[in-house]
Structure formats: structure tokens, C-alpha cells
Short mmCIF file of C-alpha atoms in Angstrom, two decimals:
data_model
loop_
_atom_site.label_atom_id
_atom_site.label_comp_id
_atom_site.label_asym_id
_atom_site.label_seq_id
_atom_site.Cartn_x
_atom_site.Cartn_y
_atom_site.Cartn_z
CA MET J 286 48.51 -27.67 -43.15
CA LYS J 287 50.75 -30.35 -41.73
CA HIS J 288 49.88 -29.28 -38.20
CA GLY J 289 46.15 -29.45 -38.97
CA ARG J 290 46.43 -32.98 -40.32
CA ALA J 291 48.51 -34.05 -37.33
CA ILE J 292 45.96 -32.72 -34.85
CA THR J 293 43.12 -34.41 -36.72
CA SER J 294 45.03 -37.68 -36.71
CA VAL J 295 45.64 -37.46 -32.97
CA LEU J 296 41.97 -36.70 -32.26
CA LEU J 297 40.80 -39.52 -34.51
CA GLY J 298 43.29 -41.92 -32.96
CA ALA J 299 42.05 -41.04 -29.48
CA ALA J 300 38.45 -41.45 -30.55
CA LEU J 301 39.15 -44.80 -32.17
CA LEU J 302 40.87 -45.99 -29.01
CA ALA J 303 37.92 -44.88 -26.91
CA GLY J 304 35.49 -46.54 -29.29
CA GLY J 305 37.51 -49.75 -29.43
CA LEU J 306 37.77 -50.01 -25.67
CA SER J 307 34.12 -49.17 -25.03
CA GLY J 308 32.94 -52.31 -26.78
CA CYS J 309 34.90 -54.70 -24.56
CA GLY J 310 32.75 -57.19 -22.71
CA GLY J 311 33.01 -58.74 -19.26
CA SER J 312 31.10 -61.14 -17.06
CA LYS J 313 27.46 -61.94 -17.71
CA GLU J 314 24.72 -61.01 -15.26
CA THR J 315 20.95 -61.31 -15.45
CA GLY J 316 19.03 -58.28 -16.66
CA ALA J 317 15.53 -57.13 -15.74
CA ASP J 318 14.04 -59.33 -18.47
CA GLY J 319 15.77 -62.45 -17.19
CA SER J 320 18.42 -62.53 -19.91
CA ALA J 321 22.11 -62.80 -19.12
CA TYR J 322 23.77 -59.67 -20.49
CA GLU J 323 27.50 -59.26 -20.86
CA LYS J 324 28.80 -56.12 -19.18
CA VAL J 325 29.56 -53.51 -21.81
CA ASN J 326 29.97 -49.74 -22.10
CA LEU J 327 29.06 -48.03 -25.38
CA SER J 328 29.48 -44.41 -26.42
CA MET J 329 26.69 -42.51 -28.18
CA ALA J 330 27.39 -39.24 -29.98
CA VAL J 331 24.80 -36.56 -30.75
CA ASN J 332 25.14 -33.08 -32.14
CA GLY J 333 22.54 -31.25 -30.04
CA THR J 334 22.69 -29.68 -26.61
CA ASP J 335 21.28 -31.40 -23.52
CA THR J 336 17.81 -29.95 -24.20
CA GLN J 337 17.53 -30.82 -27.89
CA MET J 338 15.62 -33.84 -29.16
CA ASP J 339 18.61 -35.91 -30.24
CA SER J 340 20.08 -35.69 -26.74
CA LEU J 341 16.70 -36.36 -25.11
CA VAL J 342 16.16 -39.47 -27.25
CA ALA J 343 19.72 -40.69 -26.61
CA ASN J 344 19.34 -40.27 -22.86
CA HIS J 345 15.92 -41.99 -22.88
CA PHE J 346 17.49 -44.85 -24.83
CA ALA J 347 20.33 -45.09 -22.29
CA GLU J 348 17.83 -45.25 -19.42
CA LEU J 349 15.81 -48.01 -21.11
CA VAL J 350 18.93 -50.06 -21.79
CA MET J 351 20.26 -49.59 -18.26
CA GLU J 352 16.96 -50.69 -16.72
CA ARG J 353 16.32 -53.69 -18.95
CA SER J 354 19.88 -54.99 -18.81
CA GLY J 355 19.98 -54.74 -15.04
CA GLY J 356 22.77 -52.17 -15.31
CA ASN J 357 25.02 -54.44 -17.38
CA VAL J 358 24.81 -52.47 -20.62
CA VAL J 359 25.75 -48.82 -20.12
CA ILE J 360 25.35 -46.12 -22.78
CA ASP J 361 27.44 -42.99 -22.27
CA VAL J 362 25.82 -40.10 -24.18
CA PHE J 363 28.06 -37.31 -25.49
CA PRO J 364 26.09 -34.19 -26.57
CA ASN J 365 27.44 -31.28 -28.60
CA ASP J 366 29.65 -33.67 -30.59
CA THR J 367 32.22 -33.52 -27.81
CA LEU J 368 33.93 -36.66 -29.12
CA ALA J 369 34.58 -34.86 -32.39
CA GLY J 370 35.50 -31.46 -31.00
CA GLY J 371 32.04 -30.02 -31.72
CA ASN J 372 32.22 -30.83 -35.44
CA SER J 373 29.15 -32.74 -36.62
CA THR J 374 30.75 -33.72 -39.93
CA LYS J 375 33.62 -35.31 -38.02
CA GLY J 376 31.05 -36.84 -35.68
CA VAL J 377 29.44 -38.92 -38.41
CA GLU J 378 32.85 -39.83 -39.80
CA TYR J 379 33.84 -41.11 -36.35
CA ILE J 380 30.83 -43.43 -36.31
CA ALA J 381 31.77 -44.76 -39.74
CA VAL J 382 35.29 -45.68 -38.54
CA GLY J 383 34.36 -46.77 -35.01
CA GLY J 384 35.44 -43.70 -33.07
CA SER J 385 31.92 -43.64 -31.62
CA ASP J 386 29.84 -46.77 -31.10
CA LEU J 387 26.37 -45.27 -31.57
CA GLY J 388 24.98 -41.96 -32.74
CA ALA J 389 21.93 -39.93 -33.73
CA TYR J 390 22.36 -37.39 -36.52
CA ALA J 391 20.14 -35.37 -38.84
CA THR J 392 20.00 -36.64 -42.40
CA SER J 393 21.43 -33.31 -43.57
CA VAL J 394 24.58 -34.10 -41.57
CA LEU J 395 24.75 -37.76 -42.60
CA ALA J 396 24.50 -36.52 -46.18
CA ASN J 397 28.18 -35.62 -45.84
CA LEU J 398 28.80 -39.36 -46.08
CA GLU J 399 26.12 -40.08 -48.70
CA PRO J 400 24.17 -37.19 -50.31
CA LYS J 401 21.13 -39.33 -51.14
CA ILE J 402 20.39 -39.73 -47.42
CA SER J 403 18.78 -36.27 -47.46
CA VAL J 404 16.24 -37.15 -50.17
CA ALA J 405 13.26 -36.87 -47.77
CA THR J 406 14.14 -33.22 -47.12
CA LEU J 407 12.97 -32.29 -50.63
CA PRO J 408 10.38 -29.47 -50.40
CA TRP J 409 6.99 -30.55 -49.12
CA SER J 410 7.71 -34.29 -49.41
CA PHE J 411 5.42 -35.05 -46.46
CA SER J 412 2.13 -33.44 -45.49
CA SER J 413 2.16 -34.60 -41.86
CA TYR J 414 4.24 -36.28 -39.19
CA GLN J 415 2.04 -39.37 -39.43
CA GLU J 416 2.81 -39.70 -43.13
CA ALA J 417 6.53 -39.33 -42.42
CA ARG J 418 6.36 -42.06 -39.76
CA GLN J 419 4.52 -44.48 -42.02
CA VAL J 420 6.84 -44.03 -45.00
CA ILE J 421 10.10 -44.06 -43.04
CA ASP J 422 9.11 -47.09 -40.98
CA SER J 423 8.62 -49.05 -44.19
CA THR J 424 10.34 -48.31 -47.48
CA GLY J 425 12.23 -45.20 -46.31
CA GLY J 426 13.98 -46.94 -43.44
CA GLU J 427 14.98 -49.82 -45.69
CA TYR J 428 16.51 -47.30 -48.09
CA TYR J 429 18.47 -45.60 -45.31
CA ALA J 430 19.74 -48.98 -44.11
CA GLU J 431 21.00 -49.91 -47.56
CA LEU J 432 22.80 -46.60 -48.09
CA LEU J 433 24.45 -46.64 -44.67
CA LYS J 434 25.48 -50.28 -44.96
CA ASP J 435 28.00 -49.30 -47.61
CA LYS J 436 29.48 -46.74 -45.19
CA GLY J 437 30.05 -49.21 -42.35
CA ILE J 438 27.03 -47.95 -40.42
CA THR J 439 23.99 -49.89 -39.19
CA TYR J 440 20.60 -48.17 -39.24
CA LEU J 441 18.50 -48.70 -36.09
CA GLY J 442 15.70 -46.16 -36.34
CA SER J 443 14.48 -42.65 -37.08
CA PHE J 444 12.88 -39.83 -35.11
CA HIS J 445 11.66 -36.36 -35.98
CA ASN J 446 13.95 -33.38 -36.08
CA GLY J 447 10.82 -31.56 -37.18
CA PHE J 448 9.24 -29.72 -40.07
CA ARG J 449 11.54 -26.80 -40.73
CA GLN J 450 10.18 -23.28 -40.17
CA LEU J 451 11.67 -19.85 -40.80
CA THR J 452 12.54 -17.02 -38.42
CA ASN J 453 14.04 -13.63 -39.23
CA SER J 454 14.63 -10.17 -37.82
CA LYS J 455 13.64 -8.08 -40.85
CA HIS J 456 9.97 -8.51 -41.74
CA PRO J 457 7.14 -11.06 -42.07
CA VAL J 458 7.64 -13.66 -44.81
CA THR J 459 4.34 -14.67 -46.42
CA LYS J 460 5.25 -14.70 -50.14
CA PRO J 461 8.42 -15.57 -52.10
CA GLU J 462 9.28 -11.90 -52.72
CA ASP J 463 9.70 -11.39 -48.97
CA LEU J 464 12.80 -13.59 -49.02
CA LYS J 465 14.66 -11.54 -51.61
CA ASN J 466 18.24 -10.88 -50.46
CA LEU J 467 17.43 -12.08 -46.94
CA LYS J 468 20.54 -13.70 -45.51
CA ILE J 469 19.42 -17.00 -43.97
CA ARG J 470 21.55 -19.58 -42.20
CA VAL J 471 20.93 -23.08 -43.57
CA PRO J 472 22.76 -26.41 -43.18
CA GLY J 473 25.15 -27.11 -46.06
CA SER J 474 22.72 -29.50 -47.76
CA ALA J 475 22.16 -28.98 -51.49
CA VAL J 476 18.39 -29.05 -50.88
CA TYR J 477 18.37 -26.11 -48.48
CA MET J 478 20.94 -24.04 -50.36
CA ASN J 479 19.22 -24.46 -53.73
CA VAL J 480 15.69 -23.92 -52.42
CA PHE J 481 16.54 -20.63 -50.73
CA ARG J 482 18.48 -19.42 -53.77
CA ALA J 483 15.45 -20.17 -55.94
CA LEU J 484 13.36 -18.06 -53.56
CA GLY J 485 15.73 -15.12 -53.96
CA ALA J 486 17.30 -15.38 -50.51
CA SER J 487 21.00 -15.43 -49.72
CA PRO J 488 21.54 -18.78 -47.94
CA THR J 489 24.62 -19.07 -45.77
CA SER J 490 26.05 -22.28 -44.33
CA MET J 491 27.57 -21.99 -40.87
CA SER J 492 27.97 -24.08 -37.74
CA TRP J 493 24.81 -24.08 -35.62
CA SER J 494 26.84 -23.03 -32.58
CA GLU J 495 27.65 -19.73 -34.32
CA VAL J 496 24.10 -18.80 -35.34
CA PHE J 497 22.86 -17.02 -32.21
CA THR J 498 25.83 -14.63 -32.16
CA ALA J 499 25.70 -14.11 -35.93
CA ILE J 500 22.05 -13.03 -35.69
CA GLN J 501 22.79 -10.74 -32.74
CA GLN J 502 25.61 -9.10 -34.69
CA GLY J 503 23.54 -8.79 -37.87
CA THR J 504 25.83 -11.05 -39.88
CA ILE J 505 22.76 -13.02 -40.92
CA GLY J 506 19.09 -12.05 -40.83
CA GLY J 507 17.49 -15.35 -39.92
CA GLN J 508 17.54 -19.12 -39.73
CA GLU J 509 15.34 -22.10 -40.49
CA ASN J 510 14.83 -25.09 -38.24
CA GLY J 511 12.23 -27.18 -36.42
CA CYS J 512 10.20 -25.54 -33.65
CA SER J 513 11.88 -27.52 -30.87
CA ILE J 514 15.39 -26.52 -31.92
CA THR J 515 14.31 -22.95 -32.60
CA LYS J 516 12.96 -22.77 -29.04
CA SER J 517 15.86 -24.54 -27.29
CA ALA J 518 18.26 -22.21 -29.13
CA LYS J 519 16.25 -19.22 -27.82
CA MET J 520 15.71 -17.76 -31.27
CA ASP J 521 12.51 -16.11 -30.01
CA GLU J 522 14.71 -13.84 -27.89
CA ILE J 523 16.51 -12.38 -30.93
CA GLN J 524 14.10 -12.88 -33.88
CA ASP J 525 10.86 -10.95 -34.39
CA TYR J 526 9.16 -12.90 -37.18
CA MET J 527 8.33 -16.56 -37.74
CA THR J 528 6.85 -18.32 -40.75
CA ILE J 529 5.16 -21.71 -40.29
CA TRP J 530 5.34 -23.33 -43.72
CA ASN J 531 6.55 -26.92 -43.12
CA TYR J 532 8.71 -26.53 -46.22
CA SER J 533 11.01 -29.46 -45.41
CA TYR J 534 10.82 -32.49 -43.13
CA GLU J 535 14.02 -33.35 -41.30
CA ASN J 536 14.67 -36.46 -39.25
CA ASN J 537 17.47 -37.88 -37.15
CA LEU J 538 18.77 -41.36 -37.83
CA PHE J 539 19.71 -43.63 -34.92
CA VAL J 540 22.80 -45.54 -36.05
CA ALA J 541 25.69 -47.75 -34.93
CA ASN J 542 29.14 -48.58 -36.22
CA THR J 543 28.63 -51.91 -38.00
CA LYS J 544 31.82 -53.65 -36.83
CA ILE J 545 31.16 -52.75 -33.20
CA TRP J 546 27.50 -53.66 -33.58
CA GLU J 547 28.27 -57.10 -34.99
CA SER J 548 30.82 -57.76 -32.24
CA LEU J 549 28.12 -57.52 -29.56
CA PRO J 550 26.33 -60.63 -28.25
CA GLU J 551 23.08 -61.36 -30.06
CA ASN J 552 20.86 -60.74 -27.04
CA THR J 553 22.56 -57.37 -26.47
CA ARG J 554 21.91 -56.39 -30.09
CA GLU J 555 18.27 -57.43 -29.70
CA LEU J 556 17.96 -55.33 -26.55
CA LEU J 557 19.58 -52.29 -28.15
CA SER J 558 17.42 -52.59 -31.28
CA GLU J 559 14.25 -52.81 -29.20
CA CYS J 560 15.21 -49.84 -27.03
CA ALA J 561 16.33 -47.76 -30.04
CA VAL J 562 12.95 -48.15 -31.75
CA GLU J 563 11.13 -47.40 -28.50
CA ALA J 564 13.25 -44.30 -27.86
CA CYS J 565 12.73 -43.08 -31.44
CA ASN J 566 8.95 -43.39 -31.14
CA TRP J 567 9.07 -41.69 -27.74
CA GLY J 568 10.94 -38.79 -29.33
CA ARG J 569 8.45 -38.57 -32.17
CA ASP J 570 5.55 -38.45 -29.73
CA GLN J 571 7.27 -35.77 -27.65
CA LEU J 572 7.99 -33.51 -30.60
CA GLU J 573 4.50 -33.84 -32.09
CA ALA J 574 2.83 -33.12 -28.74
CA ASP J 575 5.02 -30.07 -28.14
CA GLU J 576 4.74 -28.36 -31.52
CA ASP J 577 1.46 -26.45 -31.04
CA ARG J 578 2.50 -25.45 -27.52
CA LEU J 579 5.83 -24.11 -28.80
CA ILE J 580 4.17 -22.07 -31.54
CA GLN J 581 1.94 -20.48 -28.92
CA GLU J 582 5.00 -19.77 -26.76
CA PHE J 583 6.63 -18.01 -29.71
CA ARG J 584 3.56 -15.81 -29.97
CA ASP J 585 3.52 -15.20 -26.21
CA SER J 586 7.17 -14.14 -26.34
CA GLY J 587 6.26 -11.38 -28.79
CA MET J 588 7.10 -12.99 -32.14
CA GLN J 589 4.79 -12.33 -35.07
CA VAL J 590 3.94 -15.85 -36.25
CA GLU J 591 2.52 -16.33 -39.74
CA VAL J 592 0.93 -19.73 -40.48
CA LEU J 593 0.76 -19.92 -44.26
CA THR J 594 -2.42 -21.03 -46.02
CA GLU J 595 -2.48 -23.56 -48.87
CA GLU J 596 -2.92 -20.65 -51.29
CA GLN J 597 0.18 -18.91 -49.91
CA LEU J 598 2.19 -22.15 -49.94
CA ALA J 599 1.29 -22.74 -53.59
CA LEU J 600 3.31 -19.64 -54.57
CA PHE J 601 6.41 -20.95 -52.77
CA LYS J 602 6.01 -24.43 -54.28
CA GLU J 603 5.73 -22.92 -57.75
CA ALA J 604 8.83 -20.79 -57.18
CA VAL J 605 10.97 -23.83 -56.31
CA ALA J 606 9.37 -26.29 -58.76
CA ASP J 607 12.31 -26.31 -61.19
CA VAL J 608 14.84 -26.79 -58.39
CA THR J 609 12.75 -29.59 -56.91
CA GLU J 610 12.66 -31.42 -60.25
CA GLU J 611 16.42 -31.04 -60.67
CA LEU J 612 17.03 -32.42 -57.19
CA LYS J 613 14.72 -35.37 -57.86
CA GLU J 614 16.79 -36.20 -60.93
CA ASP J 615 19.98 -35.97 -58.87
CA TYR J 616 18.64 -38.34 -56.21
CA GLY J 617 17.21 -40.75 -58.77
CA GLU J 618 13.99 -42.72 -59.12
CA ALA J 619 14.87 -45.36 -56.52
CA ALA J 620 15.51 -42.77 -53.79
CA CYS J 621 12.34 -40.82 -54.56
CA ALA J 622 10.22 -43.97 -54.78
CA ALA J 623 11.41 -45.10 -51.35
CA PHE J 624 9.82 -42.00 -49.85
CA GLY J 625 6.77 -41.76 -52.06
CA ILE J 626 8.08 -38.66 -53.84
CA GLU J 627 6.56 -38.38 -57.30
#
């Protein structure tokens, strides 16, 4: 145990040093918008691979900042949580302490810092991406900002991780009974674990990097995730069945370490805020535009895709109703009200 703590301390110390150095400023030069920007390098950590939406948004953000600052403000994007040794939980902790300057993480991961951050993942909280945008860009975003403020993190924006769908290798899932004893990989969030237990499944929490091999080896029977991640992870190559049920909305939050953020010149903060919002909306547009195409690609690849009707969904909603009410009580009225959850 001593060795483990020592290694963690060394890694965290190195990350803190990198984060502390990356915020150092230099001479000012004029950017593309005519403003004089201090030269600065900032690190941005994301959990996904190069092809996943968090990485795509982070890289788009970096390009916008580079262009508009005239090359003075540079964002170095680190996918796969390389700054935290591939551990997403450590990744969000690094942002909280300044080991990474910026980051984009799913609310289910940020919930390791504050469980209430995952309130919007409650079953069927949103009926559409447009509804999710509207709520999060108003009261929901304000709620995120307040929660993260207490953790030393500044909220800059939100983008879709996607409505979560289900894939498996056993049989079609069109009614709650079909999930009985099915071993499904889920993130460690209380929402996902409790919902799948209520449906009779056997939910298993494991690192996303282990899922492909675990399915191949039969350790688990399936997984649930947004269409874009399901496709980029090549789940259609090893899973035969897909259920489109939009059971939970997941989003990524674009964040910054507060101390590092507040140390930046005001015009740099304004530029980064503007580009973060633009990159988030770009990512939302990309994911929404791609979803129908991806579902068709799943079909073309040979998957049997079941799009559940409202009548079919009603059976699942009824089966998890008690769990949903318990979770609402855990999150509290203020959290639910911020996202229009009644």
C-alpha cells in the first residue's frame, strides 16, 4: 500500500508541476481580433480517444483559440486521460487541484467529485436533444456551475455525450424481462447501477478501455452508451443486438481549474469562454446530425436494431419508477428543479 501511495504522489506532483508551468504568461502580441494576448500554454484533459466527441470538441476549441489569439494562446489536448495514467477519476481530481488546466468530462465521471452532478442522467429526464440544450443552457448550467465552484472548478459549457442506448450479444431487448440476468457494463454512477438492477440485469462497473475485450471474452454480455461512442468503440463488430430507448441523457461538461482560470488575463478568459461555448455547440450539432446516420450504419453492419415505441418504453419506465423516485429524493428538490425533473 505504501508503494501505491508513493507512486500516486509522484504522478500527482508531476501533473501539478506541469499544470503550474503551463499557465505561465509571456509577452503580449496582437491576436486575430485585434486584442493583445499574453502568450500562454494550457493543458486540456479528456477521457475519450481521438475519434470520440470529447476529443473532437477539445481539438476544435484549441483550433478556435489558436486562430483568434493569433497563435498566442495554445491549448494542448491530452486524450485518453494520459495526464492521469488513463484513469478518468484521477483526471477530474487533477483538474480540481490544478494538475490539468482545462478538461471535458461526462457528468457520470464528475459525479466522483459531487454525486449531484449526474442528476440529469435520471431515466427519461429529457425527451429530445433540443430540450436538453434549452434546460442546460439556462437553469441546469447555473446549477452545475454552483456545484463545481465548491470543488475549485469553473464551469464553461456543456455538450452532448448522447442519449444512452443498449447493445448486447445475447438477444433483442424490447421489454424489461429481456434484461433479466444480462451482464451489462455501466459506469459506476448510482443512476445506471440502480436502474439496471431494477430491470433485473446484472450491471457491472469497469473501465471503458476494458469493455471491448470483456465482451469478446464473454465476461460481460453488453454495454450501454451513446451512438457515437458505441460506433467509435466498434461495438457493432462484436455485438449483435441494439436497443434504441434513449433511457438516459449524458453530457460532457467543459471545465477549468478555478485558480488557474482566475490567474489568466481578462481578455484571455473572455476568449476562452467564447470559444468554449462555440466548441460545445459545434459538438452538439455534430452529434445530433450524426445520430440517424450511425443507427443506419449499425443496421448495415448486421446489427438487429430495435427502436422502442412509446408503448414499449412505458413498461421500462414503470419498472424503474420506484428507483427513479428514490434517486430524486437523494438528489433533492433543488437539483431536480434545475433540470425540470418533476
